Short mmCIF file of C-alpha atoms and ligand atoms in Angstrom, two decimals:
data_model
loop_
_atom_site.label_atom_id
_atom_site.label_comp_id
_atom_site.label_asym_id
_atom_site.label_seq_id
_atom_site.Cartn_x
_atom_site.Cartn_y
_atom_site.Cartn_z
CA MET A 1 81.63 -126.79 80.46
CA ARG A 2 78.39 -127.30 78.60
CA PRO A 3 76.59 -124.18 79.85
CA LEU A 4 79.55 -122.11 78.62
CA ILE A 5 79.40 -123.81 75.20
CA GLN A 6 75.58 -123.27 75.04
CA THR A 7 76.17 -119.52 75.14
CA LEU A 8 78.16 -119.84 71.79
CA ILE A 9 75.62 -121.88 69.97
CA PRO A 10 72.20 -120.49 68.78
CA SER A 11 69.27 -122.32 70.05
CA GLY A 12 66.17 -123.64 68.31
CA HIS A 13 67.97 -125.08 65.23
CA SER A 14 67.02 -128.64 64.19
CA PRO A 15 69.43 -130.99 62.45
CA SER A 16 69.33 -131.53 58.64
CA ASP A 17 69.97 -135.11 56.96
CA CYS A 18 73.69 -134.52 56.66
CA GLY A 19 76.57 -132.14 57.82
CA GLU A 20 79.67 -132.10 55.83
CA ALA A 21 83.06 -130.22 56.15
CA TYR A 22 86.78 -130.23 55.56
CA ALA A 23 89.51 -128.87 57.69
CA PRO A 24 93.27 -128.91 57.05
CA ALA A 25 96.11 -130.17 59.40
CA ASN A 26 98.48 -127.62 60.63
CA ILE A 27 102.07 -127.37 61.63
CA ALA A 28 103.11 -124.76 64.10
CA LEU A 29 105.98 -122.43 63.46
CA CYS A 30 105.88 -121.03 66.87
CA LYS A 31 104.69 -123.89 69.15
CA TYR A 32 101.96 -124.13 71.68
CA TRP A 33 103.46 -126.06 74.57
CA GLY A 34 101.89 -125.90 78.02
CA LYS A 35 98.32 -125.36 79.18
CA ARG A 36 97.10 -122.91 81.91
CA ASP A 37 93.71 -124.78 82.13
CA GLU A 38 93.61 -128.43 81.26
CA ALA A 39 89.79 -128.88 80.81
CA LEU A 40 89.37 -125.72 78.66
CA LYS A 41 92.65 -126.33 76.88
CA LEU A 42 93.75 -122.77 77.41
CA PRO A 43 97.52 -122.24 76.51
CA ARG A 44 100.20 -120.50 78.48
CA THR A 45 101.35 -118.66 75.29
CA GLY A 46 100.22 -117.72 71.69
CA SER A 47 101.34 -119.77 68.72
CA LEU A 48 101.32 -119.43 65.08
CA SER A 49 100.99 -122.20 62.38
CA VAL A 50 100.64 -122.89 58.69
CA SER A 51 97.72 -124.97 57.55
CA LEU A 52 98.43 -127.78 55.17
CA GLY A 53 96.11 -127.15 52.41
CA ALA A 54 94.80 -130.38 50.89
CA PHE A 55 96.15 -132.41 53.71
CA GLY A 56 93.49 -132.71 56.28
CA THR A 57 90.05 -134.29 57.35
CA HIS A 58 86.79 -134.58 55.41
CA MET A 59 83.99 -135.35 57.80
CA ARG A 60 80.28 -136.24 57.35
CA LEU A 61 77.81 -136.25 60.21
CA LEU A 62 74.55 -138.18 59.74
CA PRO A 63 71.71 -138.46 62.44
CA ALA A 64 71.49 -142.18 63.31
CA LYS A 65 69.97 -144.57 65.92
CA THR A 66 73.44 -145.23 67.50
CA ASP A 67 76.74 -143.73 67.50
CA SER A 68 79.15 -145.09 65.10
CA LEU A 69 82.59 -144.04 63.57
CA CYS A 70 84.21 -144.89 60.26
CA ILE A 71 87.68 -143.52 59.45
CA ASN A 72 89.08 -144.17 56.04
CA GLY A 73 86.65 -147.06 55.45
CA MET A 74 87.39 -148.66 58.75
CA GLU A 75 84.88 -149.10 61.62
CA PHE A 76 86.02 -148.01 65.08
CA PRO A 77 84.24 -149.80 68.03
CA ALA A 78 82.65 -147.79 70.90
CA ASP A 79 85.42 -148.85 73.30
CA ASP A 80 88.28 -147.51 70.93
CA LYS A 81 90.10 -144.56 72.11
CA ALA A 82 89.39 -142.51 68.96
CA HIS A 83 85.62 -143.34 69.27
CA ARG A 84 85.53 -142.19 72.88
CA ARG A 85 87.50 -139.13 72.31
CA LEU A 86 85.43 -137.82 69.39
CA PHE A 87 82.01 -138.71 70.75
CA GLY A 88 83.23 -137.18 74.15
CA PHE A 89 83.75 -134.04 72.25
CA LEU A 90 80.46 -134.26 70.11
CA ASP A 91 78.54 -134.60 73.39
CA LEU A 92 79.57 -131.04 74.29
CA LEU A 93 77.72 -129.80 71.09
CA ARG A 94 74.73 -132.05 70.76
CA ALA A 95 71.69 -132.75 72.62
CA PRO A 96 72.03 -135.61 75.07
CA ASP A 97 69.74 -138.14 73.12
CA PHE A 98 71.04 -137.31 69.70
CA ARG A 99 73.14 -139.98 67.97
CA LEU A 100 75.39 -139.74 65.09
CA ARG A 101 77.12 -141.69 62.22
CA VAL A 102 80.53 -140.13 61.69
CA GLU A 103 82.31 -140.82 58.29
CA SER A 104 85.83 -139.34 58.35
CA ARG A 105 88.42 -139.39 55.63
CA ASN A 106 92.10 -138.26 56.24
CA THR A 107 94.01 -137.02 53.40
CA ILE A 108 97.18 -136.85 55.44
CA PRO A 109 99.27 -139.92 54.57
CA MET A 110 98.54 -142.20 57.60
CA ALA A 111 102.18 -143.04 58.10
CA ALA A 112 103.35 -139.53 57.81
CA GLY A 113 103.52 -138.91 61.60
CA LEU A 114 101.27 -135.89 61.33
CA ALA A 115 98.72 -135.51 64.03
CA SER A 116 95.23 -135.81 62.56
CA SER A 117 93.61 -134.70 65.70
CA ALA A 118 93.83 -130.98 64.84
CA SER A 119 92.14 -131.44 61.44
CA ALA A 120 89.59 -134.03 62.78
CA PHE A 121 88.29 -131.84 65.78
CA ALA A 122 88.20 -128.65 63.39
CA ALA A 123 86.23 -130.72 60.71
CA ALA A 124 83.83 -132.11 63.45
CA VAL A 125 82.98 -128.54 64.68
CA LYS A 126 82.50 -127.29 61.05
CA ALA A 127 80.37 -130.31 60.10
CA MET A 128 78.15 -129.83 63.23
CA ASP A 129 77.85 -126.17 62.31
CA ALA A 130 76.72 -127.31 58.72
CA LEU A 131 74.30 -130.09 60.09
CA TYR A 132 72.50 -127.53 62.31
CA ASP A 133 72.87 -124.57 60.16
CA TRP A 134 74.30 -122.49 63.01
CA GLY A 135 76.06 -120.03 60.93
CA LEU A 136 79.02 -119.74 63.45
CA ASP A 137 81.77 -117.29 62.78
CA GLY A 138 85.52 -118.33 62.47
CA ARG A 139 86.18 -117.09 66.05
CA THR A 140 83.42 -119.20 67.57
CA LEU A 141 84.50 -122.33 65.45
CA SER A 142 87.95 -121.90 66.79
CA ILE A 143 87.07 -121.72 70.47
CA LEU A 144 84.83 -124.89 70.04
CA ALA A 145 87.45 -126.69 68.16
CA ARG A 146 90.05 -125.83 70.88
CA LEU A 147 88.02 -127.82 73.34
CA GLY A 148 88.70 -130.94 71.32
CA SER A 149 92.35 -130.45 71.01
CA GLY A 150 94.29 -127.17 71.48
CA SER A 151 95.95 -127.02 67.96
CA ALA A 152 92.67 -127.68 66.44
CA SER A 153 91.76 -124.03 67.15
CA ARG A 154 94.11 -123.16 64.38
CA SER A 155 92.80 -125.85 61.82
CA VAL A 156 89.46 -124.09 61.23
CA TYR A 157 91.42 -121.63 58.65
CA GLU A 158 93.69 -121.99 55.75
CA GLY A 159 97.03 -120.15 55.40
CA PHE A 160 99.22 -118.79 58.29
CA VAL A 161 97.11 -118.72 61.45
CA GLU A 162 97.87 -117.18 65.00
CA TRP A 163 96.20 -118.51 68.15
CA HIS A 164 95.91 -115.88 70.79
CA GLU A 165 96.53 -117.23 74.43
CA GLY A 166 94.03 -114.83 75.91
CA VAL A 167 93.58 -114.07 79.67
CA ASP A 168 90.00 -114.72 80.44
CA PRO A 169 89.52 -117.73 82.55
CA THR A 170 86.42 -118.69 80.62
CA GLY A 171 88.66 -118.90 77.39
CA MET A 172 86.57 -116.63 75.23
CA ASP A 173 89.43 -114.54 74.11
CA SER A 174 91.57 -117.71 73.31
CA PHE A 175 90.79 -118.27 69.62
CA ALA A 176 92.80 -118.46 66.30
CA GLU A 177 92.70 -115.92 63.55
CA PRO A 178 94.17 -115.94 59.91
CA VAL A 179 97.35 -113.84 59.58
CA ALA A 180 98.10 -114.19 55.89
CA PRO A 181 97.61 -116.60 52.89
CA VAL A 182 100.50 -118.96 52.15
CA TRP A 183 102.80 -117.67 49.61
CA PRO A 184 102.92 -119.89 46.42
CA ASP A 185 106.52 -121.00 46.81
CA PHE A 186 106.19 -122.07 50.47
CA ARG A 187 106.73 -125.84 51.01
CA VAL A 188 106.63 -128.26 53.80
CA GLY A 189 108.55 -131.41 53.52
CA ILE A 190 107.60 -134.33 55.83
CA LEU A 191 110.22 -136.86 56.85
CA THR A 192 108.54 -139.96 58.23
CA LEU A 193 111.46 -141.38 60.44
CA SER A 194 109.64 -143.67 62.82
CA GLU A 195 105.95 -145.06 62.73
CA ALA A 196 106.14 -146.32 66.33
CA GLU A 197 103.39 -145.08 68.44
CA LYS A 198 104.55 -142.41 70.81
CA ALA A 199 104.86 -143.31 74.40
CA VAL A 200 103.73 -139.96 75.85
CA GLY A 201 100.83 -138.07 74.31
CA SER A 202 101.12 -134.30 73.85
CA SER A 203 98.76 -133.51 76.85
CA GLU A 204 100.79 -135.66 79.17
CA GLY A 205 104.02 -134.42 77.72
CA MET A 206 103.01 -130.78 78.29
CA LYS A 207 101.69 -131.31 81.81
CA ARG A 208 105.00 -132.99 82.85
CA THR A 209 107.01 -130.18 81.40
CA VAL A 210 104.98 -127.41 83.02
CA GLU A 211 105.24 -129.19 86.41
CA THR A 212 108.84 -130.47 86.42
CA ALA A 213 111.13 -128.51 84.04
CA THR A 214 112.92 -125.59 85.48
CA LEU A 215 113.69 -124.70 81.87
CA TYR A 216 110.01 -124.35 81.13
CA ARG A 217 110.25 -120.87 82.97
CA ALA A 218 112.10 -119.52 79.86
CA TRP A 219 109.49 -120.76 77.37
CA PRO A 220 107.08 -117.69 77.52
CA GLU A 221 110.05 -115.41 77.12
CA GLN A 222 111.13 -117.49 73.93
CA VAL A 223 107.51 -117.26 72.62
CA ALA A 224 107.42 -113.56 73.38
CA ARG A 225 110.48 -112.99 71.23
CA ASP A 226 109.72 -115.72 68.37
CA LEU A 227 105.95 -115.05 67.87
CA PRO A 228 106.16 -111.35 66.62
CA GLU A 229 109.27 -112.24 64.53
CA ILE A 230 107.59 -115.12 62.79
CA ARG A 231 104.36 -112.87 62.21
CA ARG A 232 106.65 -110.21 60.67
CA ALA A 233 108.56 -112.82 58.55
CA VAL A 234 105.16 -114.15 57.29
CA LEU A 235 103.87 -110.83 56.43
CA CYS A 236 106.89 -109.73 54.51
CA HIS A 237 107.86 -113.11 52.99
CA ASP A 238 111.23 -113.08 54.79
CA PHE A 239 111.89 -116.83 54.48
CA PRO A 240 115.29 -117.05 56.10
CA ALA A 241 113.95 -115.22 59.29
CA LEU A 242 110.93 -117.34 59.42
CA GLY A 243 112.96 -120.57 58.99
CA ARG A 244 115.59 -119.74 61.52
CA THR A 245 113.13 -118.53 64.17
CA ALA A 246 110.73 -121.54 63.56
CA GLU A 247 113.72 -124.07 63.83
CA ASN A 248 115.05 -122.37 67.03
CA ASN A 249 111.55 -122.34 68.49
CA ALA A 250 110.95 -126.12 67.93
CA LEU A 251 114.36 -126.94 69.33
CA ALA A 252 113.70 -124.72 72.42
CA MET A 253 110.36 -126.54 72.93
CA HIS A 254 112.15 -129.87 72.86
CA ALA A 255 114.83 -128.70 75.19
CA THR A 256 112.01 -127.87 77.81
CA MET A 257 110.56 -131.40 77.49
CA ILE A 258 114.01 -133.15 77.62
CA ALA A 259 114.52 -131.24 80.91
CA ALA A 260 111.24 -132.53 82.38
CA TRP A 261 111.15 -135.65 84.73
CA PRO A 262 110.68 -138.27 83.74
CA PRO A 263 112.14 -136.90 80.51
CA VAL A 264 109.93 -136.54 77.44
CA LEU A 265 112.37 -137.47 74.71
CA TYR A 266 110.55 -137.88 71.39
CA TRP A 267 113.93 -137.89 69.40
CA ARG A 268 115.16 -141.18 67.79
CA PRO A 269 118.74 -141.53 66.24
CA GLU A 270 117.03 -140.94 62.80
CA THR A 271 115.73 -137.55 64.15
CA VAL A 272 119.28 -136.45 65.00
CA ALA A 273 120.67 -137.67 61.81
CA ALA A 274 118.05 -135.62 59.83
CA LEU A 275 118.83 -132.47 61.95
CA HIS A 276 122.57 -132.84 61.02
CA ALA A 277 121.73 -133.33 57.36
CA VAL A 278 119.57 -130.19 57.43
CA HIS A 279 122.50 -128.22 58.98
CA GLN A 280 124.94 -129.56 56.38
CA LEU A 281 122.62 -128.47 53.61
CA ARG A 282 122.46 -124.85 55.00
CA ALA A 283 126.25 -125.02 55.21
CA GLU A 284 126.23 -125.69 51.49
CA GLY A 285 123.86 -122.64 51.01
CA VAL A 286 120.52 -124.43 50.84
CA ASP A 287 117.82 -122.36 52.82
CA VAL A 288 116.09 -125.29 54.60
CA TYR A 289 114.92 -125.30 58.17
CA ALA A 290 113.53 -128.15 60.50
CA THR A 291 110.67 -128.21 62.86
CA MET A 292 109.30 -131.05 65.18
CA ASP A 293 106.25 -131.70 67.19
CA ALA A 294 105.42 -134.31 69.82
CA GLY A 295 107.03 -137.18 68.05
CA PRO A 296 110.33 -138.22 66.33
CA ASN A 297 109.41 -137.11 62.82
CA VAL A 298 111.06 -134.08 61.21
CA LYS A 299 109.24 -131.45 59.03
CA LEU A 300 111.25 -129.37 56.65
CA LEU A 301 110.45 -125.72 55.66
CA PHE A 302 111.83 -124.47 52.31
CA LEU A 303 110.89 -122.58 49.15
CA ALA A 304 110.16 -124.37 45.75
CA PRO A 305 113.52 -123.65 44.13
CA SER A 306 115.41 -125.66 46.88
CA GLU A 307 113.08 -128.77 46.58
CA ALA A 308 115.11 -130.75 44.01
CA ARG A 309 118.50 -130.61 46.19
CA ILE A 310 116.70 -131.38 49.28
CA GLN A 311 114.93 -134.42 47.73
CA GLU A 312 118.33 -135.76 46.77
CA ILE A 313 119.47 -135.89 50.39
CA PHE A 314 115.93 -137.06 51.65
CA PRO A 315 114.57 -139.28 48.91
CA HIS A 316 111.53 -140.35 51.04
CA MET A 317 110.47 -136.83 51.79
CA GLN A 318 106.86 -136.09 50.99
CA THR A 319 106.34 -132.56 49.97
CA VAL A 320 103.24 -130.46 50.77
CA SER A 321 102.36 -127.02 49.06
CA PRO A 322 100.27 -125.43 51.81
CA GLY A 323 98.95 -122.97 49.33
CA ASP A 324 97.14 -125.57 47.11
CA GLY A 325 93.68 -125.96 48.86
O1 PMV B 1 96.92 -129.83 70.33
P1 PMV B 1 97.64 -130.85 70.92
O2 PMV B 1 97.27 -131.28 72.25
O3 PMV B 1 97.80 -132.02 69.93
O4 PMV B 1 99.17 -130.34 71.00
C1 PMV B 1 100.02 -129.94 69.96
C2 PMV B 1 101.41 -129.67 70.36
C3 PMV B 1 102.44 -129.43 69.35
O5 PMV B 1 102.07 -130.10 68.12
C4 PMV B 1 103.79 -130.04 69.73
C5 PMV B 1 102.70 -127.95 69.03
C6 PMV B 1 101.73 -127.26 68.26
O6 PMV B 1 101.56 -126.01 68.46
O7 PMV B 1 100.92 -127.85 67.36
#
């Protein structure tokens, strides 16, 4: 993979004393579920997300004698999973004998059940770009971040972002691009329902779904319908259409995983209870919709005027204004 990556990075740049960058987390409104190439993390379909503004990862990279990783003030040893995954990724971008001290700070509430891998890999690529002063464009940053985690390809931008699946086997046409800025009233509510570590990671969950779920055959068709509708709804601020389509898309994604064997069932009783409460709120006329990723927690989509009523039903909800950078 390295030769492919080297074609994207300008040669002859030496590192400075420090490279620093920030990348936001993101939540997909039209989900990415299923790879066509495991190593290059090439998706089977496109996807569209909203970046979470001030919720994300700040990363500092400092040339050092040995590799070390500090996240939110805590040191992670070399045999830790997070350490191995991050430095395995940085190995793709750096010279073989070059060592780094990584200082990372997540502004995502740790218990919120939001994946920090997307913002971490996007911040890592941007910090490397700053360290070496490569001057990479958004498309290249997105391709490189994708190699760390698929959804990281979308975290190099703010606002609404679309990741194109591409057709090229090298993945050079599989990158994300901004679609539109977030409109000021748009809100994401995070419901932390379970902090238990998930039994099946997203990569394993996707693989199992693609290989064993007959229902997965319908997924590309679902995305072919939902992605243009969500893009349209984003561009003309059609919130009910956006919410409806995003909720249906998330539920359809979960249906494909539940139909895998062994089943990939992230839902807990609290997940189902929250979905019923959302449907009850809608029956009362509150415009609120749910989305879920590879875990039991639920994220709500709504506009600012509905916040007070939704907060009454979900007192522990943490609200994010994705437009606040
Ligand atoms: O990028 P990964 O491997 O963490 O997978 C992300 C998968 C979902 O969060 C479920 C969907 C998405 O598009 O973010």
